[in-house]
Amino acid sequence: MTSYPQNTAAIIDPVKLDRLAEVAIKVGLRLQPGQDLLLTAPVVALPLVRRIARHAYEAGAGLVTPILSDEEITLSRFRLAGDVSFDRAPAWLYEGMAKAFSANTARLAVVGDNPMLLSGEDPAKVSRANKANSVAYQPALEKIAGFDINWNIVAYPGASWARQVFPDDEESVAVAKLADAIFSASRVDGEDPISAWAAHNAALHRRTEWLNGERFQALHFTGPGTDLTVGLADGHQWQGGASTANNGIVCNPNIPTEEVFTTPHALRVDGYVASTKPLSYQGTLIDQIAVRFEAGRIVEARAARGEEVLNKVLDTDEGARRLGEVALVPHSSPISKSGILFFNTLFDENASCHVALGQCYSKCFVGGDKLQPGEITAQGGNKSLIHIDWMIGSNAIDIDGIRADGSRVPVFRQGEWA
Ligand code: ZN
Ligand code: ZN
């Protein structure tokens, strides 16, 4: 059972929390005067949500609509709801979200609940509920994945999440530590976070410009348990830091972010690869993943822990066995240096080079906003209901870029930019 949270919010520095809210609105979203905002968050994150709403209205927001979730209500479903509940999802809500996005509403998600909340529940129910939700969410997800509007994710140090990350500490200490880690990774622990983000975005853009100039055909990863050639999609484009949504607004979808990333070719991935960090997937920890690819498709998948869940995920649809993203993050990134396993992709993916199974991002193509789904497929973009990042980087990984003429350029050596 989750105990009712004590007043751990008092431990969280209100100045830094306010800066995080300001960064979410001014950097993460660049919310425009008159623009509406749809905000989803756990109830524990209300201290942040209220500050976000205030900064949104100060920036001229039209209408801020919050939708809140709660751990105890979620657990009640898994423990008490009838069997039919687990094939259902609020399609009407997601259709409404898709409609709002079509009308240029911005989207902000606050994460803060324990990512392992469902770890003690029936895995079959969890997997059915996830699948039903993915199917229903598709109309809204398409507009997010297609980058039709400015969107952003930020994190709040909820007490149950903090206890998961720091199990040996008292709750108040755990919350303080998670708050520090979130504030530092989100670059709001200095006096001028807006300038800090401008400098960080400029550094990430220097990397993407170099990679886009090189136009590599493939990346070759080598390291312990890994010898993987990731072909890149035709007309792929590297992205990182701030980028321009189809509605013309330059925003930072993820806070924090350390990655530069692009689209692999769904049919041109070969070799084997081992994960370097555990993957927390909707309540299950999947650890020591080892997979083999042939012509882009995973033909063999093992995991020391969570193998059954991994195989269920791979069976979601045909695209679930193929890659939709490859991302480069140096081993010396601040989140990696913190050594913390957050059990949350928003943070953990920024600690390591990673690949994602499933759906690709159309913005990772040159002129991607104008490409039709059929053209994206023809250029090698993958399609799936899922998009799951897992970590393959470490201080032992080397990466070569392979040019069209077969020549090689060092990209990473021992986990760092070459
Ligand atoms: Zn990524
Ligand atoms: Zn991803």
Coordinates of C-alpha atoms and ligand atoms in Angstrom, one line a residue:
M1 CA 0.0 0.0 0.0
T2 CA 1.1 3.6 -0.5
S3 CA 0.9 5.6 2.7
Y4 CA -0.7 8.9 2.4
P5 CA 2.1 11.4 1.6
Q6 CA 3.3 13.4 4.6
N7 CA 4.0 17.1 4.0
T8 CA 7.2 16.4 2.1
A9 CA 6.4 19.3 -0.2
A10 CA 7.8 21.6 2.5
I11 CA 11.3 20.1 2.0
I12 CA 11.4 21.1 -1.7
D13 CA 13.1 24.5 -2.3
P14 CA 10.2 26.8 -3.4
V15 CA 12.6 29.1 -5.4
K16 CA 14.0 26.3 -7.5
L17 CA 10.5 24.8 -7.9
D18 CA 9.3 28.2 -9.2
R19 CA 12.2 28.4 -11.6
L20 CA 11.4 24.9 -12.9
A21 CA 7.8 26.1 -13.6
E22 CA 9.1 29.2 -15.4
V23 CA 11.5 27.0 -17.5
A24 CA 8.7 24.7 -18.4
I25 CA 6.6 27.6 -19.8
K26 CA 9.4 29.8 -21.2
V27 CA 11.9 27.2 -22.5
G28 CA 10.1 23.8 -22.5
L29 CA 6.9 25.1 -24.3
R30 CA 7.6 28.8 -25.2
L31 CA 3.9 29.1 -24.6
Q32 CA 2.5 31.9 -26.9
P33 CA 0.1 34.6 -25.9
G34 CA -3.5 33.4 -26.4
Q35 CA -2.4 29.7 -26.7
D36 CA -4.3 27.1 -24.6
L37 CA -2.5 24.6 -22.5
L38 CA -3.4 21.0 -21.6
L39 CA -1.6 19.8 -18.5
T40 CA -1.5 16.3 -17.1
A41 CA 0.1 15.6 -13.7
P42 CA -0.2 13.4 -10.6
V43 CA -1.9 15.1 -7.7
V44 CA 1.3 15.0 -5.6
A45 CA 2.8 17.5 -8.1
L46 CA 0.2 20.2 -7.4
P47 CA 2.8 22.6 -5.9
L48 CA 4.6 22.6 -9.3
V49 CA 1.3 22.4 -11.3
R50 CA 0.0 25.6 -9.6
R51 CA 3.2 27.5 -10.3
I52 CA 3.2 26.3 -13.9
A53 CA -0.4 27.5 -14.3
R54 CA 0.6 30.9 -12.9
H55 CA 3.5 31.3 -15.2
A56 CA 1.3 30.2 -18.1
Y57 CA -1.3 32.9 -17.5
E58 CA 1.5 35.4 -16.9
A59 CA 2.8 34.5 -20.4
G60 CA -0.7 35.2 -21.8
A61 CA -2.2 31.6 -21.8
G62 CA -5.8 31.4 -23.1
L63 CA -7.0 28.5 -21.1
V64 CA -5.1 26.1 -18.9
T65 CA -6.8 22.7 -18.4
P66 CA -5.3 20.4 -15.8
I67 CA -6.0 16.6 -15.8
L68 CA -4.8 15.0 -12.6
S69 CA -4.1 11.3 -11.8
D70 CA -3.5 9.6 -8.4
E71 CA -1.5 6.5 -7.4
E72 CA -4.2 5.2 -5.0
I73 CA -6.9 5.5 -7.6
T74 CA -4.8 3.6 -10.1
L75 CA -4.1 0.9 -7.5
S76 CA -7.8 0.6 -6.7
R77 CA -8.4 -0.2 -10.4
F78 CA -5.8 -3.0 -10.5
R79 CA -7.1 -4.5 -7.2
L80 CA -10.8 -4.1 -7.4
A81 CA -12.0 -3.5 -11.0
G82 CA -13.7 -6.4 -12.9
D83 CA -11.8 -8.2 -15.6
V84 CA -13.4 -6.2 -18.5
S85 CA -11.8 -3.1 -17.1
F86 CA -8.3 -4.1 -18.4
D87 CA -9.2 -4.0 -22.1
R88 CA -10.6 -0.5 -21.7
A89 CA -9.3 3.1 -22.0
P90 CA -10.9 6.5 -22.1
A91 CA -10.8 6.9 -25.9
W92 CA -13.2 9.9 -25.6
L93 CA -10.6 11.7 -23.6
Y94 CA -7.8 11.1 -26.0
E95 CA -10.0 12.0 -29.0
G96 CA -10.6 15.3 -27.2
M97 CA -6.9 15.8 -26.6
A98 CA -6.3 15.1 -30.3
K99 CA -8.9 17.7 -31.1
A100 CA -7.3 20.2 -28.8
F101 CA -3.9 19.7 -30.4
S102 CA -5.5 20.2 -33.8
A103 CA -6.6 23.6 -32.5
N104 CA -3.0 24.4 -31.5
T105 CA -3.3 23.7 -27.8
A106 CA 0.1 23.1 -26.2
R107 CA 0.8 20.0 -24.1
L108 CA 2.6 19.7 -20.8
A109 CA 3.1 16.5 -18.9
V110 CA 4.4 16.5 -15.3
V111 CA 5.8 13.2 -14.1
G112 CA 6.2 12.5 -10.3
D113 CA 4.6 9.2 -9.4
N114 CA 6.5 6.1 -8.6
P115 CA 7.4 4.6 -12.0
M116 CA 7.3 1.1 -10.3
L117 CA 3.8 1.6 -8.9
L118 CA 2.4 -1.4 -10.7
S119 CA 5.3 -3.8 -10.0
G120 CA 3.3 -5.8 -7.5
E121 CA 0.2 -6.1 -9.7
D122 CA -0.9 -8.9 -12.1
P123 CA 1.5 -8.5 -15.1
A124 CA -1.2 -9.8 -17.5
K125 CA -3.7 -7.0 -16.4
V126 CA -0.9 -4.4 -16.6
S127 CA 0.0 -5.5 -20.1
R128 CA -3.7 -5.6 -21.3
A129 CA -4.3 -2.1 -19.7
N130 CA -1.2 -0.7 -21.4
K131 CA -2.1 -2.1 -24.8
A132 CA -5.7 -0.8 -24.6
N133 CA -4.4 2.6 -23.5
S134 CA -1.8 2.7 -26.3
V135 CA -4.5 1.9 -28.9
A136 CA -6.9 4.6 -27.6
Y137 CA -4.1 7.2 -27.2
Q138 CA -3.0 6.8 -30.8
P139 CA -4.9 9.8 -32.2
A140 CA -3.3 12.1 -29.6
L141 CA 0.1 10.5 -29.7
E142 CA 0.3 10.9 -33.5
K143 CA 0.1 14.7 -33.1
I144 CA 2.8 14.6 -30.4
A145 CA 5.1 12.2 -32.2
G146 CA 4.5 14.2 -35.4
F147 CA 5.5 17.4 -33.5
D148 CA 2.4 19.2 -34.6
I149 CA 2.4 21.4 -31.5
N150 CA 4.8 22.6 -28.8
W151 CA 5.0 20.1 -26.0
N152 CA 7.1 19.5 -22.9
I153 CA 7.7 17.0 -20.0
V154 CA 9.1 18.0 -16.6
A155 CA 9.4 16.2 -13.4
Y156 CA 8.3 16.7 -9.8
P157 CA 10.0 14.8 -6.8
G158 CA 7.0 12.9 -5.5
A159 CA 7.5 11.0 -2.2
S160 CA 6.8 7.5 -3.5
W161 CA 9.1 8.0 -6.5
A162 CA 11.8 9.3 -4.1
R163 CA 11.4 6.3 -1.9
Q164 CA 11.9 4.0 -4.9
V165 CA 15.1 5.8 -6.0
F166 CA 16.6 6.1 -2.5
P167 CA 15.2 3.1 -0.6
D168 CA 17.7 3.3 2.2
D169 CA 16.8 6.9 3.2
E170 CA 14.0 8.3 5.3
E171 CA 11.3 9.8 3.1
S172 CA 12.2 13.4 3.8
V173 CA 15.9 12.8 2.9
A174 CA 14.9 10.8 -0.2
V175 CA 12.6 13.6 -1.4
A176 CA 15.3 16.2 -0.8
K177 CA 17.8 14.1 -2.8
L178 CA 15.4 13.5 -5.7
A179 CA 14.5 17.2 -5.7
D180 CA 18.2 18.2 -5.9
A181 CA 18.8 15.7 -8.7
I182 CA 15.8 17.0 -10.7
F183 CA 16.7 20.6 -10.2
S184 CA 20.3 20.1 -11.2
A185 CA 19.5 17.9 -14.3
S186 CA 16.8 20.5 -15.3
R187 CA 19.4 23.3 -15.0
V188 CA 17.4 25.4 -12.5
D189 CA 19.9 25.3 -9.7
G190 CA 21.7 28.4 -11.0
E191 CA 20.5 32.1 -10.8
D192 CA 19.7 32.4 -14.5
P193 CA 18.2 29.1 -15.8
I194 CA 16.9 30.7 -19.0
S195 CA 20.5 31.6 -20.1
A196 CA 21.8 28.2 -18.9
W197 CA 19.3 26.6 -21.3
A198 CA 20.3 28.9 -24.2
A199 CA 23.9 27.8 -23.8
H200 CA 23.0 24.2 -23.4
N201 CA 20.8 24.3 -26.6
A202 CA 23.7 25.9 -28.5
A203 CA 26.1 23.2 -27.5
L204 CA 23.6 20.4 -28.6
H205 CA 23.1 22.2 -31.9
R206 CA 26.8 22.2 -32.6
R207 CA 26.6 18.4 -32.4
T208 CA 23.6 18.0 -34.6
E209 CA 25.0 20.4 -37.2
W210 CA 28.2 18.3 -37.4
L211 CA 26.3 15.0 -37.7
N212 CA 23.9 16.5 -40.3
G213 CA 26.8 17.7 -42.3
E214 CA 28.5 14.2 -42.3
R215 CA 25.3 12.4 -43.5
F216 CA 26.5 9.0 -42.2
Q217 CA 24.8 6.0 -43.8
A218 CA 25.2 4.0 -40.6
L219 CA 26.6 4.0 -37.1
H220 CA 28.6 1.0 -35.9
F221 CA 28.5 0.4 -32.1
T222 CA 31.1 -1.8 -30.4
G223 CA 31.6 -2.7 -26.8
P224 CA 31.0 -5.5 -24.3
G225 CA 28.2 -7.7 -25.7
T226 CA 27.6 -5.3 -28.5
D227 CA 28.5 -5.3 -32.2
L228 CA 25.7 -3.5 -33.9
T229 CA 25.4 -1.6 -37.2
V230 CA 22.5 0.8 -37.2
G231 CA 21.7 2.0 -40.7
L232 CA 20.2 5.5 -40.7
A233 CA 17.0 6.3 -42.6
D234 CA 17.2 8.0 -46.0
G235 CA 17.0 11.7 -45.5
H236 CA 17.4 11.4 -41.7
Q237 CA 18.0 14.5 -39.7
W238 CA 19.7 14.7 -36.3
Q239 CA 17.8 16.6 -33.6
G240 CA 18.8 17.7 -30.1
G241 CA 17.9 20.5 -27.7
A242 CA 15.4 23.1 -28.9
S243 CA 13.5 22.4 -32.1
T244 CA 10.7 23.8 -34.1
A245 CA 7.3 22.3 -33.9
N246 CA 5.0 22.3 -37.0
N247 CA 3.1 25.2 -35.5
G248 CA 6.3 27.2 -35.8
I249 CA 7.1 27.4 -32.1
V250 CA 10.7 26.6 -31.0
C251 CA 10.5 24.5 -27.8
N252 CA 12.4 22.0 -25.7
P253 CA 10.1 18.9 -25.5
N254 CA 12.2 17.2 -22.7
I255 CA 13.5 18.8 -19.6
P256 CA 16.1 17.6 -18.9
T257 CA 17.7 16.6 -22.2
E258 CA 21.2 15.7 -23.0
E259 CA 20.7 13.6 -26.2
V260 CA 21.1 14.1 -29.9
F261 CA 19.0 11.6 -31.8
T262 CA 17.8 10.5 -35.2
T263 CA 15.8 7.8 -37.1
P264 CA 17.4 4.5 -37.9
H265 CA 16.4 2.6 -41.0
A266 CA 13.7 0.1 -40.0
L267 CA 15.2 -2.6 -42.4
R268 CA 18.9 -1.9 -42.0
V269 CA 19.9 -2.8 -38.4
D270 CA 22.2 -5.9 -38.0
G271 CA 24.2 -7.5 -35.2
Y272 CA 23.8 -7.8 -31.5
V273 CA 23.5 -5.4 -28.6
A274 CA 23.4 -5.6 -24.8
S275 CA 21.7 -3.1 -22.5
T276 CA 23.9 -1.2 -20.0
K277 CA 21.2 -0.1 -17.6
P278 CA 18.0 -1.6 -16.4
L279 CA 14.8 -0.5 -18.2
S280 CA 11.8 0.3 -16.1
Y281 CA 8.8 -0.4 -18.3
Q282 CA 5.5 0.4 -16.7
G283 CA 6.1 -1.3 -13.4
T284 CA 8.6 -4.1 -14.5
L285 CA 12.3 -3.8 -14.3
I286 CA 13.8 -5.4 -17.5
D287 CA 17.5 -6.0 -16.9
Q288 CA 20.5 -7.2 -19.0
I289 CA 18.7 -7.2 -22.3
A290 CA 20.5 -8.9 -25.1
V291 CA 19.0 -8.9 -28.6
R292 CA 20.1 -9.8 -32.1
F293 CA 18.9 -8.0 -35.2
E294 CA 18.6 -9.3 -38.8
A295 CA 17.6 -6.8 -41.5
G296 CA 16.2 -4.5 -38.9
R297 CA 14.2 -7.0 -37.0
I298 CA 14.8 -8.4 -33.5
V299 CA 15.1 -12.2 -34.1
E300 CA 16.4 -13.1 -30.7
A301 CA 15.7 -11.4 -27.3
R302 CA 16.8 -12.4 -23.9
A303 CA 16.8 -10.6 -20.5
A304 CA 18.2 -11.7 -17.1
R305 CA 15.1 -10.2 -15.5
G306 CA 11.7 -9.3 -17.0
E307 CA 12.2 -11.4 -20.2
E308 CA 8.5 -12.4 -20.3
V309 CA 7.5 -8.7 -20.3
L310 CA 10.1 -7.9 -22.9
N311 CA 8.8 -10.5 -25.2
K312 CA 5.2 -9.3 -24.7
V313 CA 6.3 -5.8 -25.6
L314 CA 8.1 -7.1 -28.8
D315 CA 4.8 -8.8 -29.8
T316 CA 2.8 -5.6 -29.5
D317 CA 2.9 -5.2 -33.3
E318 CA 5.3 -5.7 -36.2
G319 CA 7.1 -2.4 -35.6
A320 CA 7.8 -3.2 -32.0
R321 CA 10.7 -5.4 -33.1
R322 CA 12.3 -2.6 -35.0
L323 CA 14.1 0.6 -34.1
G324 CA 12.5 4.0 -34.2
E325 CA 15.3 6.1 -32.6
V326 CA 19.1 6.1 -32.0
A327 CA 20.5 8.6 -29.6
L328 CA 24.0 9.7 -28.5
V329 CA 24.7 10.9 -25.0
P330 CA 28.2 11.1 -23.6
H331 CA 29.1 9.0 -20.5
S332 CA 30.1 12.2 -18.8
S333 CA 26.6 13.7 -19.0
P334 CA 25.5 15.2 -15.6
I335 CA 22.7 12.7 -15.2
S336 CA 25.1 9.8 -15.9
K337 CA 27.6 11.3 -13.4
S338 CA 25.0 11.5 -10.7
G339 CA 25.0 7.6 -10.8
I340 CA 21.2 7.6 -9.9
L341 CA 18.8 5.1 -11.5
F342 CA 15.6 7.2 -11.7
F343 CA 13.4 4.3 -13.1
N344 CA 12.1 7.0 -15.5
T345 CA 13.1 7.3 -19.1
L346 CA 13.0 11.1 -19.1
F347 CA 16.1 10.9 -16.9
D348 CA 17.6 7.5 -17.5
E349 CA 17.7 8.0 -21.3
N350 CA 19.8 11.1 -20.8
A351 CA 22.5 9.2 -18.9
S352 CA 23.5 7.0 -21.9
C353 CA 23.5 6.3 -25.6
H354 CA 20.2 4.5 -26.3
V355 CA 18.0 3.1 -29.0
A356 CA 14.2 3.0 -29.0
L357 CA 12.0 0.2 -30.1
G358 CA 8.9 1.2 -32.1
Q359 CA 7.6 4.5 -33.5
C360 CA 10.0 7.0 -35.2
Y361 CA 9.8 10.7 -35.0
S362 CA 8.9 12.4 -38.3
K363 CA 10.8 15.5 -37.2
C364 CA 14.0 13.4 -37.6
F365 CA 13.7 13.6 -41.4
V366 CA 14.7 16.5 -43.6
G367 CA 11.4 18.3 -44.3
G368 CA 9.7 15.8 -42.0
D369 CA 6.7 18.0 -41.3
K370 CA 5.6 17.7 -45.0
L371 CA 6.2 14.0 -45.4
Q372 CA 3.2 11.7 -45.7
P373 CA 3.2 8.5 -43.6
G374 CA 3.8 6.4 -46.7
E375 CA 6.9 8.5 -47.6
I376 CA 8.3 8.1 -44.1
T377 CA 7.9 4.3 -44.4
A378 CA 9.6 4.4 -47.8
Q379 CA 12.6 6.3 -46.3
G380 CA 13.0 3.7 -43.6
G381 CA 10.9 5.2 -40.7
N382 CA 9.4 2.7 -38.4
K383 CA 5.8 2.6 -37.2
S384 CA 4.4 1.1 -34.0
L385 CA 2.1 1.7 -31.1
I386 CA 5.1 1.7 -28.7
H387 CA 8.2 3.9 -28.3
I388 CA 10.5 2.5 -25.6
D389 CA 14.0 3.7 -25.1
W390 CA 16.7 1.5 -23.6
M391 CA 20.3 2.2 -22.7
I392 CA 23.2 0.8 -24.6
G393 CA 26.0 3.3 -23.8
S394 CA 28.8 3.1 -21.3
N395 CA 32.4 4.2 -20.9
A396 CA 33.3 1.1 -22.9
I397 CA 31.4 1.9 -26.1
D398 CA 33.0 3.0 -29.3
I399 CA 30.9 4.4 -32.2
D400 CA 32.1 4.9 -35.8
G401 CA 30.1 6.8 -38.5
I402 CA 30.1 5.0 -41.8
R403 CA 29.9 7.2 -44.9
A404 CA 28.3 6.3 -48.3
D405 CA 31.8 5.3 -49.7
G406 CA 32.4 2.9 -46.7
S407 CA 35.0 5.1 -45.0
R408 CA 34.7 5.4 -41.2
V409 CA 34.8 8.4 -38.9
P410 CA 35.2 8.1 -35.1
V411 CA 32.1 9.5 -33.4
F412 CA 32.5 8.2 -29.8
R413 CA 35.5 6.7 -28.1
Q414 CA 35.1 5.0 -24.7
G415 CA 31.8 6.6 -24.2
E416 CA 32.8 10.2 -25.1
W417 CA 32.6 12.3 -28.3
A418 CA 35.7 11.6 -30.3
Ligands
ZN1 ZN 15.9 9.4 -26.8
ZN2 ZN 12.9 8.0 -27.3

